[in-house]
N, CA, C and O atoms as a DFTB+ gen file, in Angstrom:
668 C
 N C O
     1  1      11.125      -1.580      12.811
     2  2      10.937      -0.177      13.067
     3  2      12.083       0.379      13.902
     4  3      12.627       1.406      13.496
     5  1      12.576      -0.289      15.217
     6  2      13.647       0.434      15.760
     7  2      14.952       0.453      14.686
     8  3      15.541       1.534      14.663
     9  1      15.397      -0.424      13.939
    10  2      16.215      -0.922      13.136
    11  2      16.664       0.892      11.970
    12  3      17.675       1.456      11.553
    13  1      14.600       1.184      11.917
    14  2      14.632       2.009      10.910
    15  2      14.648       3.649      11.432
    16  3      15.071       4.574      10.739
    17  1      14.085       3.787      12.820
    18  2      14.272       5.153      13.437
    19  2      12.905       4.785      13.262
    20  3      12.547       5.806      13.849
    21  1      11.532       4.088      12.900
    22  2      10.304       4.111      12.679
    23  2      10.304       4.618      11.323
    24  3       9.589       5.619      11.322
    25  1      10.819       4.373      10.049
    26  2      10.611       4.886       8.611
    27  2      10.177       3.590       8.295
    28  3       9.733       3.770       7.161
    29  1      10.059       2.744       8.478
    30  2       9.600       1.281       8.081
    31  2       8.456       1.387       7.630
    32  3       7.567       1.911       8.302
    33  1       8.181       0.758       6.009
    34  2       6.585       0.950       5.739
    35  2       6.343      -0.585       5.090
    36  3       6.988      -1.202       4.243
    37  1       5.509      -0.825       5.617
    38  2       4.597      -2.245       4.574
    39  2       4.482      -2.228       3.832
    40  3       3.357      -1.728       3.802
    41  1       4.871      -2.466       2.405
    42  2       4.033      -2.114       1.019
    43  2       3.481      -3.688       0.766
    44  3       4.175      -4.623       1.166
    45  1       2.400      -3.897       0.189
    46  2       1.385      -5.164      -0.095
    47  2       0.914      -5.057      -1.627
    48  3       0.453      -4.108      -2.260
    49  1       1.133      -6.074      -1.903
    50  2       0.118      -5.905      -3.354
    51  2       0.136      -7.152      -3.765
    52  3       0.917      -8.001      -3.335
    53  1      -0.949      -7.385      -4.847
    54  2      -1.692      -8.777      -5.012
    55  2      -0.921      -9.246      -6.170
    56  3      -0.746     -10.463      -6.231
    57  1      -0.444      -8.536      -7.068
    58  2       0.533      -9.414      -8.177
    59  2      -0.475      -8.627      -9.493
    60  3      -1.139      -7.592      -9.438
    61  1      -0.285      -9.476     -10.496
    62  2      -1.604      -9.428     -11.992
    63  2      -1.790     -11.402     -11.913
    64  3      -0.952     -12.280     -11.710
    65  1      -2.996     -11.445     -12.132
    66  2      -3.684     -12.553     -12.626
    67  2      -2.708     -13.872     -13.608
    68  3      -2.677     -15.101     -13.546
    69  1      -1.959     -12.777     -14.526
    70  2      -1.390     -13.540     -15.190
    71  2       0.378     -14.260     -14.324
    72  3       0.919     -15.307     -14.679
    73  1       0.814     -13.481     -13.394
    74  2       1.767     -13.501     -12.598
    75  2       1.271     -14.707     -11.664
    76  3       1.808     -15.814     -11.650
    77  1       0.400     -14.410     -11.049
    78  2      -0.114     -15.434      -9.927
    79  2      -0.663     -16.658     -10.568
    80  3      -0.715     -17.541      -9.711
    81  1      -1.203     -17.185     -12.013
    82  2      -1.887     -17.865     -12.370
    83  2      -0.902     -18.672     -13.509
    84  3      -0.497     -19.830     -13.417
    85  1      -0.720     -17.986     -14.284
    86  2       0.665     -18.629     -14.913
    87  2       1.856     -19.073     -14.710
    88  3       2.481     -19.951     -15.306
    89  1       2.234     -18.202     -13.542
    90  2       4.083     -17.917     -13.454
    91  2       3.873     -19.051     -11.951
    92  3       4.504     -20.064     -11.651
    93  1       3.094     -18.578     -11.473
    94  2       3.205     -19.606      -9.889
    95  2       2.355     -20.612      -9.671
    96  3       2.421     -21.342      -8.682
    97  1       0.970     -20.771     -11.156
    98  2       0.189     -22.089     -10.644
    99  2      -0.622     -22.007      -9.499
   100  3      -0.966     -22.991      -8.844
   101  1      -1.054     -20.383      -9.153
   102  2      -1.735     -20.690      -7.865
   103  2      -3.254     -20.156      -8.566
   104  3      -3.468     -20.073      -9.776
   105  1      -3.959     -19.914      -7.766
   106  2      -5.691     -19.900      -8.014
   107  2      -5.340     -18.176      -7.891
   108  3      -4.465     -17.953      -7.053
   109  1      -5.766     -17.210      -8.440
   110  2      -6.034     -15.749      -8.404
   111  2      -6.882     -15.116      -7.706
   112  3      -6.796     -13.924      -7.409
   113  1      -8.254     -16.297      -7.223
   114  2      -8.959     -15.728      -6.313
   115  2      -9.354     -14.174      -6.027
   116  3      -8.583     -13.532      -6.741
   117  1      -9.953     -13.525      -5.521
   118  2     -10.471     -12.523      -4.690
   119  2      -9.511     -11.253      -4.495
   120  3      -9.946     -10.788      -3.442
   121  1      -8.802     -10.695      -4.768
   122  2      -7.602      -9.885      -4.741
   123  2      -8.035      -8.838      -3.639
   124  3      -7.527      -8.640      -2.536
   125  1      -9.176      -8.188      -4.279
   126  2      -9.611      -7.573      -2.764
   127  2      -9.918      -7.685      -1.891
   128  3      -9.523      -6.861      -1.065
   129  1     -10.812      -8.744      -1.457
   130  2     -10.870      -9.364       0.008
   131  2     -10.073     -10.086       0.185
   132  3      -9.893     -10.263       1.390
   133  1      -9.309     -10.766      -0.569
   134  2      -8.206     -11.259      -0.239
   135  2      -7.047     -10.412       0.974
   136  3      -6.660     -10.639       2.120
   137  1      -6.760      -9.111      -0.315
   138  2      -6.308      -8.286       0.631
   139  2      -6.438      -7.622       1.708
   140  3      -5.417      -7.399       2.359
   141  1      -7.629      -7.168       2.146
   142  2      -8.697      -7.025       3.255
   143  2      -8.288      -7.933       4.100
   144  3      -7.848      -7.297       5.058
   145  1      -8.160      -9.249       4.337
   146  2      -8.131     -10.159       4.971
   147  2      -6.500     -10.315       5.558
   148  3      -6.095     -10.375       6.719
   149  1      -5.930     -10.346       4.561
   150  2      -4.674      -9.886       5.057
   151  2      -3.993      -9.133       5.885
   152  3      -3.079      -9.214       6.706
   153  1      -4.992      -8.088       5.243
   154  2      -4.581      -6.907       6.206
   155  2      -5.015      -7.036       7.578
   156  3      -4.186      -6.467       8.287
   157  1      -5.706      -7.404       8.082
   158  2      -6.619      -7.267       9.042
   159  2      -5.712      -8.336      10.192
   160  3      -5.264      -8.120      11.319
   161  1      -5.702      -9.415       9.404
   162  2      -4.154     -10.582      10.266
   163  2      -3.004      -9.690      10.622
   164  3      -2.733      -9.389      11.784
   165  1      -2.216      -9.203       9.377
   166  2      -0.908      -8.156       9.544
   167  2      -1.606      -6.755      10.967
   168  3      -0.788      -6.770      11.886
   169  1      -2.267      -6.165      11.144
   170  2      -2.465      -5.459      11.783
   171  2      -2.515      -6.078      13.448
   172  3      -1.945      -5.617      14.437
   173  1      -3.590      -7.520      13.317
   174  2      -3.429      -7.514      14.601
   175  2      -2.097      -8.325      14.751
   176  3      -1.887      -8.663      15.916
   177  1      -1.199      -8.695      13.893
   178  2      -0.231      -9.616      14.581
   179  2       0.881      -8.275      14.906
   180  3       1.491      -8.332      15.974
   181  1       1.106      -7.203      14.074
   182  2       1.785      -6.240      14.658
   183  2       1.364      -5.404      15.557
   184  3       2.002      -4.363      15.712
   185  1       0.452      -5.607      16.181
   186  2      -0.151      -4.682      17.629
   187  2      -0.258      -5.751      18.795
   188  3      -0.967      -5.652      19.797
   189  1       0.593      -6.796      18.457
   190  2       0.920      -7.943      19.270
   191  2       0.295      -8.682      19.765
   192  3       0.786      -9.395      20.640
   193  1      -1.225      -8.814      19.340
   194  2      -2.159      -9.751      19.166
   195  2      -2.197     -11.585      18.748
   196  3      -1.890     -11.928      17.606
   197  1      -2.522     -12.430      19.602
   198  2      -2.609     -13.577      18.832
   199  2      -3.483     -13.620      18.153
   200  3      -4.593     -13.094      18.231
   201  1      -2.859     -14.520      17.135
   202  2      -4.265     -14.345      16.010
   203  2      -4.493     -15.803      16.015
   204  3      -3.590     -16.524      16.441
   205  1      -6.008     -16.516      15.434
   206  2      -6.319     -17.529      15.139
   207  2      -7.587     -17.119      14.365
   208  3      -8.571     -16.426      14.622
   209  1      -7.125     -17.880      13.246
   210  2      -7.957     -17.610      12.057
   211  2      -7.925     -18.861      10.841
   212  3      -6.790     -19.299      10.655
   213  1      -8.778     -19.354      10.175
   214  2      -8.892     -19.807       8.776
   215  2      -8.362     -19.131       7.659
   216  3      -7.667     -19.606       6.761
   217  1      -8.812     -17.822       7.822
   218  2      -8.801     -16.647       6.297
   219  2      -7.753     -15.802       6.471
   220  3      -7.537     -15.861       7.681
   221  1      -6.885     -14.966       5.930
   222  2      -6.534     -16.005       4.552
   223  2      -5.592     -17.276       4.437
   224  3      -5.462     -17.751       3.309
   225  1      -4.981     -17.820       5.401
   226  2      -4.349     -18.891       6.078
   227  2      -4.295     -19.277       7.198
   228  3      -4.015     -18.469       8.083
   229  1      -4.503     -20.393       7.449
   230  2      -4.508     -20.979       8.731
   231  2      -3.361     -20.522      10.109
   232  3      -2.141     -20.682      10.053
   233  1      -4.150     -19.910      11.337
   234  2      -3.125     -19.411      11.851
   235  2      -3.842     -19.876      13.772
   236  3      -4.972     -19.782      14.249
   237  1      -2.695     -20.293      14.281
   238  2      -3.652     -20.877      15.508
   239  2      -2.232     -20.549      16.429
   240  3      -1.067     -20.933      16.531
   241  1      -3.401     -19.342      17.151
   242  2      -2.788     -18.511      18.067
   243  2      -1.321     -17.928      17.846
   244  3      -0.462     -18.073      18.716
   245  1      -1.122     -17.407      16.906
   246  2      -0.209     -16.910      16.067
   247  2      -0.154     -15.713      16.739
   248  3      -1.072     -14.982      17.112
   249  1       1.774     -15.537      16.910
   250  2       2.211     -14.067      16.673
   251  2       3.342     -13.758      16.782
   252  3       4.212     -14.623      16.694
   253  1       3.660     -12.418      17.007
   254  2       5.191     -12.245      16.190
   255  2       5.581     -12.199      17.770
   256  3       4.892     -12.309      18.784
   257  1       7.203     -11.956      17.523
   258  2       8.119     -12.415      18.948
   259  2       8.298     -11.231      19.833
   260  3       8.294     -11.344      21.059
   261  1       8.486      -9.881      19.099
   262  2       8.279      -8.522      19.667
   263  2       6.753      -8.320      20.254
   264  3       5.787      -8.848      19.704
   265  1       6.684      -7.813      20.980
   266  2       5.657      -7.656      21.706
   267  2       5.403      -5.866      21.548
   268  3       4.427      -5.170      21.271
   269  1       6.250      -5.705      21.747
   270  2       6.172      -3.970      21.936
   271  2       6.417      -2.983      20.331
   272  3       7.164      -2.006      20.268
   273  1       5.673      -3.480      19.257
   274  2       6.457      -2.584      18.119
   275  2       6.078      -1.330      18.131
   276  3       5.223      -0.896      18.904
   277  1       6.751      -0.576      17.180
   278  2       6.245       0.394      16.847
   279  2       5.285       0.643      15.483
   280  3       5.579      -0.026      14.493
   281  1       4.158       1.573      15.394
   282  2       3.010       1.493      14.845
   283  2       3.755       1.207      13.165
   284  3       4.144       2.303      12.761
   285  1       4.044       0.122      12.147
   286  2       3.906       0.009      11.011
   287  2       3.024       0.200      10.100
   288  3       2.176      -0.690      10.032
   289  1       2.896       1.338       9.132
   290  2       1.984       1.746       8.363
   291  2       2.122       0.561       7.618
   292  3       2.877      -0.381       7.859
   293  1       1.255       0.704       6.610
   294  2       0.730      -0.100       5.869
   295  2       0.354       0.132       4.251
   296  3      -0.765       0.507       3.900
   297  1       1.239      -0.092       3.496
   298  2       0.894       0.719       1.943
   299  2       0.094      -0.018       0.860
   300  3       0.865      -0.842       0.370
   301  1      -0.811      -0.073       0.414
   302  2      -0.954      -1.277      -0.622
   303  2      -1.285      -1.083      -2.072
   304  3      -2.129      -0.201      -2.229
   305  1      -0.923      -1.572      -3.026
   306  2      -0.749      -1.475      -4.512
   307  2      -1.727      -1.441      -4.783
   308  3      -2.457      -2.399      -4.531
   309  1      -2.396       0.155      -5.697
   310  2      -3.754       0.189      -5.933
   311  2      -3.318       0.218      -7.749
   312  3      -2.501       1.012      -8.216
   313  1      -3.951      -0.662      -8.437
   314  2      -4.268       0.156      -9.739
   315  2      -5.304       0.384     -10.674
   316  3      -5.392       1.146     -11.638
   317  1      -6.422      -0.835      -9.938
   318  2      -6.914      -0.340     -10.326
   319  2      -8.038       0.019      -9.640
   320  3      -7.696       0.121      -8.462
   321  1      -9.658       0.362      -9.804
   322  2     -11.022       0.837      -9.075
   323  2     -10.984       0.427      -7.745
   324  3     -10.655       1.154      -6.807
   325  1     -11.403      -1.029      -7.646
   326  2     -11.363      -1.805      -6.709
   327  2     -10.564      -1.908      -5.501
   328  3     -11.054      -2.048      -4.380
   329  1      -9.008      -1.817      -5.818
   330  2      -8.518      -2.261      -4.823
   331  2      -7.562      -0.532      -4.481
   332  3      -6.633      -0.596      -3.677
   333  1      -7.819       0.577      -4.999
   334  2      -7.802       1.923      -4.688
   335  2      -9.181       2.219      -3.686
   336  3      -8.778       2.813      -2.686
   337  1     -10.213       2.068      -3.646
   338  2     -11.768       1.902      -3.044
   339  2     -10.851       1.299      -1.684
   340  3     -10.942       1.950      -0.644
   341  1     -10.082       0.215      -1.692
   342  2      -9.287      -0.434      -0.533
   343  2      -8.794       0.496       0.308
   344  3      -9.031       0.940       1.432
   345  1      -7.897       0.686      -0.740
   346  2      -6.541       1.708      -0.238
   347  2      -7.294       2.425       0.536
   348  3      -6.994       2.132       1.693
   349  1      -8.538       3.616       0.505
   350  2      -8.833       4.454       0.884
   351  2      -9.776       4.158       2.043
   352  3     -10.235       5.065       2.737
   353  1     -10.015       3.057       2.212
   354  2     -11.252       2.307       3.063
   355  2      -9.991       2.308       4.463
   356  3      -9.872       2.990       5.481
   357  1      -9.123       1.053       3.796
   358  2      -8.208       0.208       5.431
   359  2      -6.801       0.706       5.199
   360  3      -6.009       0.144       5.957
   361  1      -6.121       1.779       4.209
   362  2      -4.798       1.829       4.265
   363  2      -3.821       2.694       4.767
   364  3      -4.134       3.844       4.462
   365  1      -2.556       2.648       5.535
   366  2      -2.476       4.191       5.336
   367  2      -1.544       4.788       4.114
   368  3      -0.799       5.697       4.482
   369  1      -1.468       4.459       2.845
   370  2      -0.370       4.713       1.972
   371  2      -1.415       3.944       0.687
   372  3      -2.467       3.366       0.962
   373  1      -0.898       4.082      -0.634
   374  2      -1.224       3.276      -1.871
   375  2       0.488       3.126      -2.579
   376  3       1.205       4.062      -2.226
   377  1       0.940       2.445      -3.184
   378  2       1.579       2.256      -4.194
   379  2       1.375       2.292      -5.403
   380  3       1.156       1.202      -5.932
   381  1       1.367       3.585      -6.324
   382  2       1.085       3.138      -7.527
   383  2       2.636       2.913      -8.426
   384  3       3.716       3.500      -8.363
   385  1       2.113       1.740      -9.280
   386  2       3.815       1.559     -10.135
   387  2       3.443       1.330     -11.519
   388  3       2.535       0.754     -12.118
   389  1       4.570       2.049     -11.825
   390  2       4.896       2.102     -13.574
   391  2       3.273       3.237     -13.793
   392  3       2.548       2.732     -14.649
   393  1       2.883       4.101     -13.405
   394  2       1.718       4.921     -13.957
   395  2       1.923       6.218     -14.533
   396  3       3.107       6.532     -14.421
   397  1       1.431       6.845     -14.943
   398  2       1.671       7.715     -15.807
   399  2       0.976       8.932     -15.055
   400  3       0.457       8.422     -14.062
   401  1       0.672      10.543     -15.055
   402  2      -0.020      11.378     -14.585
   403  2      -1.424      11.218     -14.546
   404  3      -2.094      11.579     -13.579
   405  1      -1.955      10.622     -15.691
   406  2      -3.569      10.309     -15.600
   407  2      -3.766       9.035     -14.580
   408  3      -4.825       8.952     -13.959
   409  1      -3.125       8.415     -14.474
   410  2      -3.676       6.859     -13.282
   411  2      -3.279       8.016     -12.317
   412  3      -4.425       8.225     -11.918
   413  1      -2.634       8.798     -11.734
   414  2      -2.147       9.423     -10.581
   415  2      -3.452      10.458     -10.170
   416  3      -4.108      10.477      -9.128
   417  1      -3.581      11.387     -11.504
   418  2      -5.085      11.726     -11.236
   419  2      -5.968      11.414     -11.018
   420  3      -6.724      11.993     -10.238
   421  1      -6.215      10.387     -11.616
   422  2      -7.618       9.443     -11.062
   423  2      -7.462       8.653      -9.736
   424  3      -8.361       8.321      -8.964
   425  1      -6.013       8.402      -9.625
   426  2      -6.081       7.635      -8.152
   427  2      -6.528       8.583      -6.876
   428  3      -7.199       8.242      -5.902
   429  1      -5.866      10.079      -7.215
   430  2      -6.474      10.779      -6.258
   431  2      -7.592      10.959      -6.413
   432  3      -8.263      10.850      -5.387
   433  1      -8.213      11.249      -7.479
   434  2      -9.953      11.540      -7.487
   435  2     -10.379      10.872      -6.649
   436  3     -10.651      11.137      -5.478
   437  1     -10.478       9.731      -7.364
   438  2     -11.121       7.876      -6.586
   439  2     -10.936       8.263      -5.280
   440  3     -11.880       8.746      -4.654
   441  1      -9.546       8.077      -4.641
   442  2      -9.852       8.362      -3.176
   443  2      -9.855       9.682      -2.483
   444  3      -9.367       9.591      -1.356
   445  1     -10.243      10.854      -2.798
   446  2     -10.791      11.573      -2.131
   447  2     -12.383      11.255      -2.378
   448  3     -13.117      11.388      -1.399
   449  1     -12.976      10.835      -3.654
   450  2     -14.313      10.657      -3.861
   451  2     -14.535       9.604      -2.590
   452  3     -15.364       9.908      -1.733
   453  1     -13.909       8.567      -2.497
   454  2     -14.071       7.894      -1.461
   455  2     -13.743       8.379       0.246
   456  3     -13.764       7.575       1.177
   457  1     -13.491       9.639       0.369
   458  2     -13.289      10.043       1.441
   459  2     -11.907       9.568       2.210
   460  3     -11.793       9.345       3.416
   461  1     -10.818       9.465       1.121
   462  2      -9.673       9.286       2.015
   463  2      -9.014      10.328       2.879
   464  3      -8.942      11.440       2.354
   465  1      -8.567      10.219       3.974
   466  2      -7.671      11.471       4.506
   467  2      -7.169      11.118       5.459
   468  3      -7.310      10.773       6.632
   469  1      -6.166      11.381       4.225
   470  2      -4.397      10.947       4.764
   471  2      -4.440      11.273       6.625
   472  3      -4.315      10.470       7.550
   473  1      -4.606      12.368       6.643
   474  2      -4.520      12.903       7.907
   475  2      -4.716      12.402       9.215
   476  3      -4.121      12.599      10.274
   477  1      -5.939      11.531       8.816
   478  2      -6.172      10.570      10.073
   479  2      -5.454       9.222       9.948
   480  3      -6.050       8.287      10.484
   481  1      -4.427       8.969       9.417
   482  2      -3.422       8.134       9.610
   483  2      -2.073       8.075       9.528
   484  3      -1.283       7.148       9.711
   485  1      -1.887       9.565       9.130
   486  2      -0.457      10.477       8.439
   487  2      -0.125       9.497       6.996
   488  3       0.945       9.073       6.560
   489  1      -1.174       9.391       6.620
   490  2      -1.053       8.473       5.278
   491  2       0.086       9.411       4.420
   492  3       0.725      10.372       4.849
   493  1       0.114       8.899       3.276
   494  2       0.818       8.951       1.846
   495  2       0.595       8.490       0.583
   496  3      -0.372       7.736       0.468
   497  1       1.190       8.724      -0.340
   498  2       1.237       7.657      -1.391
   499  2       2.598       7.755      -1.929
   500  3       3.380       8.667      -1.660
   501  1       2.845       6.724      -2.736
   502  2       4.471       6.515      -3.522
   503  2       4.117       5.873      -4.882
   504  3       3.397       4.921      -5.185
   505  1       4.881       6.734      -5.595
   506  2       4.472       5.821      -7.439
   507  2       5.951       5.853      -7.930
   508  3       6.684       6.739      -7.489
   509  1       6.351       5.091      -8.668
   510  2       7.491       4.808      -9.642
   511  2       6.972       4.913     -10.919
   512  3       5.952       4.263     -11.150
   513  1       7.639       5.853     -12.143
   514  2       7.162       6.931     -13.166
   515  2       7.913       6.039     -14.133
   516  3       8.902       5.902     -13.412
   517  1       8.198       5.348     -15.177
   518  2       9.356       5.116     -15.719
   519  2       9.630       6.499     -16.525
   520  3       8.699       7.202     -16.915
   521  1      11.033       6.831     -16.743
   522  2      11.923       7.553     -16.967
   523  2      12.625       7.432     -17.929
   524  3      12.392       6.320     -18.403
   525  1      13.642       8.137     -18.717
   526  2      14.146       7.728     -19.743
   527  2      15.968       7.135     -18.938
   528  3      17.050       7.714     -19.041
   529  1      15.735       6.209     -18.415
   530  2      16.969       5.713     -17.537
   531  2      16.658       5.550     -16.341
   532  3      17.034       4.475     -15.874
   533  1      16.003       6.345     -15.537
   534  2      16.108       6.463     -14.277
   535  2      14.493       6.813     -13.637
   536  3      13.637       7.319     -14.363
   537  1      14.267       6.515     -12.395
   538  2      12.940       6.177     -12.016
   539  2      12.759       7.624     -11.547
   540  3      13.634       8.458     -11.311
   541  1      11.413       7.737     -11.464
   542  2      10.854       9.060     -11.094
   543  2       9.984       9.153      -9.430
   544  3       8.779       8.930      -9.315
   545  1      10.662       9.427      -8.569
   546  2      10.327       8.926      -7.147
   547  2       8.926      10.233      -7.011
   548  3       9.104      11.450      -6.960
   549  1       7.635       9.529      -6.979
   550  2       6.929      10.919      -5.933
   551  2       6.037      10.195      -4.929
   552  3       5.410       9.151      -5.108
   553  1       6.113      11.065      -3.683
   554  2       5.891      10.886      -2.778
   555  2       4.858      11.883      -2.334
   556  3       5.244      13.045      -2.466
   557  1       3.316      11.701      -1.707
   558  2       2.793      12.655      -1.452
   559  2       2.487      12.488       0.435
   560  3       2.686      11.389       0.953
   561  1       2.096      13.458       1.132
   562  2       2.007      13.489       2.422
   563  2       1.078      14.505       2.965
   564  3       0.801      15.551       2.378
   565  1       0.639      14.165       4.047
   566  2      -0.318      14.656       4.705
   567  2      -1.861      15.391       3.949
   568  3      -2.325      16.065       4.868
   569  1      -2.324      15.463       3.343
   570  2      -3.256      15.612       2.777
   571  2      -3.716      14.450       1.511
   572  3      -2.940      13.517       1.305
   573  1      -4.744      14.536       0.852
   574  2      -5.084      13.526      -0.115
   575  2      -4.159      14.341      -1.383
   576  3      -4.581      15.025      -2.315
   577  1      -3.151      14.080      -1.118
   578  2      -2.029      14.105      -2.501
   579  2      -2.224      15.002      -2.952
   580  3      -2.342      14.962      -4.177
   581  1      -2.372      16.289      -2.287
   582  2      -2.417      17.403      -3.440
   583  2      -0.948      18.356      -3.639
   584  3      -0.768      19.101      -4.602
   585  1      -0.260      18.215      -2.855
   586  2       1.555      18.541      -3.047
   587  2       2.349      17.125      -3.380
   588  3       1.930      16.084      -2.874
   589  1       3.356      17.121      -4.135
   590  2       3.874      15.852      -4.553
   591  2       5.196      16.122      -4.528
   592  3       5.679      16.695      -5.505
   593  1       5.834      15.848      -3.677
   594  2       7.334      15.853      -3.632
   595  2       8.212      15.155      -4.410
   596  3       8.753      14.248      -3.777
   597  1       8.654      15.271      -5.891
   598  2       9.627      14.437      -6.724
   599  2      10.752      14.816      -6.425
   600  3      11.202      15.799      -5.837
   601  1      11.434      13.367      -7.191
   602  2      13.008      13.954      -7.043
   603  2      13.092      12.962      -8.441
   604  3      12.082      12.271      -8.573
   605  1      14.057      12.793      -9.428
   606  2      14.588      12.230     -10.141
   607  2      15.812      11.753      -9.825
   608  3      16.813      12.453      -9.671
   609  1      15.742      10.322      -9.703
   610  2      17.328      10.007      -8.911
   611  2      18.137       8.697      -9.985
   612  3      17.636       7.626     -10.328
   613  1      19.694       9.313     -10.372
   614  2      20.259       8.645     -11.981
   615  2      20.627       7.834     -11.006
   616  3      21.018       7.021     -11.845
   617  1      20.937       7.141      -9.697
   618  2      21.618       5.940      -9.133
   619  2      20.138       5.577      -8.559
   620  3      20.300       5.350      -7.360
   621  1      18.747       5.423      -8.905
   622  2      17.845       4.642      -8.327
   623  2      17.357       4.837      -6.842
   624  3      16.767       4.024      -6.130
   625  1      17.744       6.091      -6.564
   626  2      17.756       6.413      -5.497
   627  2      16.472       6.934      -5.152
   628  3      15.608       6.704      -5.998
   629  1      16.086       7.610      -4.082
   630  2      15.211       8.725      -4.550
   631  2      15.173       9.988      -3.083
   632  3      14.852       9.694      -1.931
   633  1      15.604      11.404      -3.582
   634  2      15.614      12.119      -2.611
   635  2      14.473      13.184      -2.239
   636  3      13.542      13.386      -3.019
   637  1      14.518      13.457      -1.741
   638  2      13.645      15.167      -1.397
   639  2      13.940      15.743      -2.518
   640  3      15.099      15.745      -2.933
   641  1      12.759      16.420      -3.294
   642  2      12.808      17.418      -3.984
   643  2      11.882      18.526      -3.962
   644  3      11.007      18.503      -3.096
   645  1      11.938      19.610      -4.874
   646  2      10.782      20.718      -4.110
   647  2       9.226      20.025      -4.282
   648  3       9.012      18.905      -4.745
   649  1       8.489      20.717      -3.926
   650  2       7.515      20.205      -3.804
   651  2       6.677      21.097      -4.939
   652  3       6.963      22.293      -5.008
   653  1       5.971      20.729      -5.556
   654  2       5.092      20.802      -6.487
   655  2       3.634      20.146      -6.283
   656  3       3.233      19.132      -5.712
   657  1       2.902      21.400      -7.156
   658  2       1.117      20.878      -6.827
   659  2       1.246      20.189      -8.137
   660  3       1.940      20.400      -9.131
   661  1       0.057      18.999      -7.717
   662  2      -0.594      18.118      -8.555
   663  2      -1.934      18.780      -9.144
   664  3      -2.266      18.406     -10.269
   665  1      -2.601      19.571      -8.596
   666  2      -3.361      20.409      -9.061
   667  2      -3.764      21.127     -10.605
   668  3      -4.638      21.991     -10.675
């Protein structure tokens, strides 16, 4: 965070079944409490907490070397029901990737139906659009995503652009 001015964000996400189970040989397990669990370690080890725990890995009296950070949000890859229900429960951000306007609509439905707001965490969200070349950056802020700031960026970039309702 000092490194970044505090722009530093966590992004988390569980993989697909076939990624984690095929490609790496590991067990796929629980994705949402999985992640839950995760999260919950990552939070207290960045509020400079020792941690000691079993779930989701063994950790005995664990913690990071900074003592003093600054508050790291926390983003995590929703795509689908389940682990969006997450997002909106313990997160302050979602990642959606490769989605189209309808997963974007429904992701906001889902979590305002679930009572997300941004507000009480200065949450966000961030999705990557594919493009015909180039990625489609939107970024939403301070409310449950109802202004969406794009930019289209041809070097992969992604800047400020006007802001537009999702509405």
């Amino acid at each position: 965070q000092e490194m970044s001015g505090g722009r530093f964000i966590l992004g988390l996400g569980t993989s697909t079944k076939v990624i984690v189970e095929d490609w790496h040989g590991r067990d796929w397990g629980k994705p949402v409490s999985g992640t839950r669990e995760y999260v919950a370690v990552l939070r207290s080890l960045l509020a400079g907490e020792r941690v000691t725990t079993t779930v989701p890995i063994p950790l005995r009296r664990a913690s990071l070397a900074a003592r003093e950070m600054l508050r790291v949000p926390i983003y995590l890859a929703g795509l689908n029901d389940g682990m969006l229900r997450l997002v909106a429960e313990i997160a302050d951000g979602v990642i959606l990737n490769f989605v189209g306007p309808r997963q974007v609509r429904h992701a906001t439905d889902l979590s305002r139906a679930q009572g997300y707001r941004p507000s009480r965490r200065g949450s966000a969200a961030a999705t990557n659009v594919p493009t015909s070349g180039s990625p489609l950056c939107v970024t939403w802020a301070n409310t449950a995503w109802p202004t969406a700031i794009g930019c289209l960026g041809s070097d992969g970039g992604c800047s400020t652009g006007k802001a537009a309702s999702t509405t």
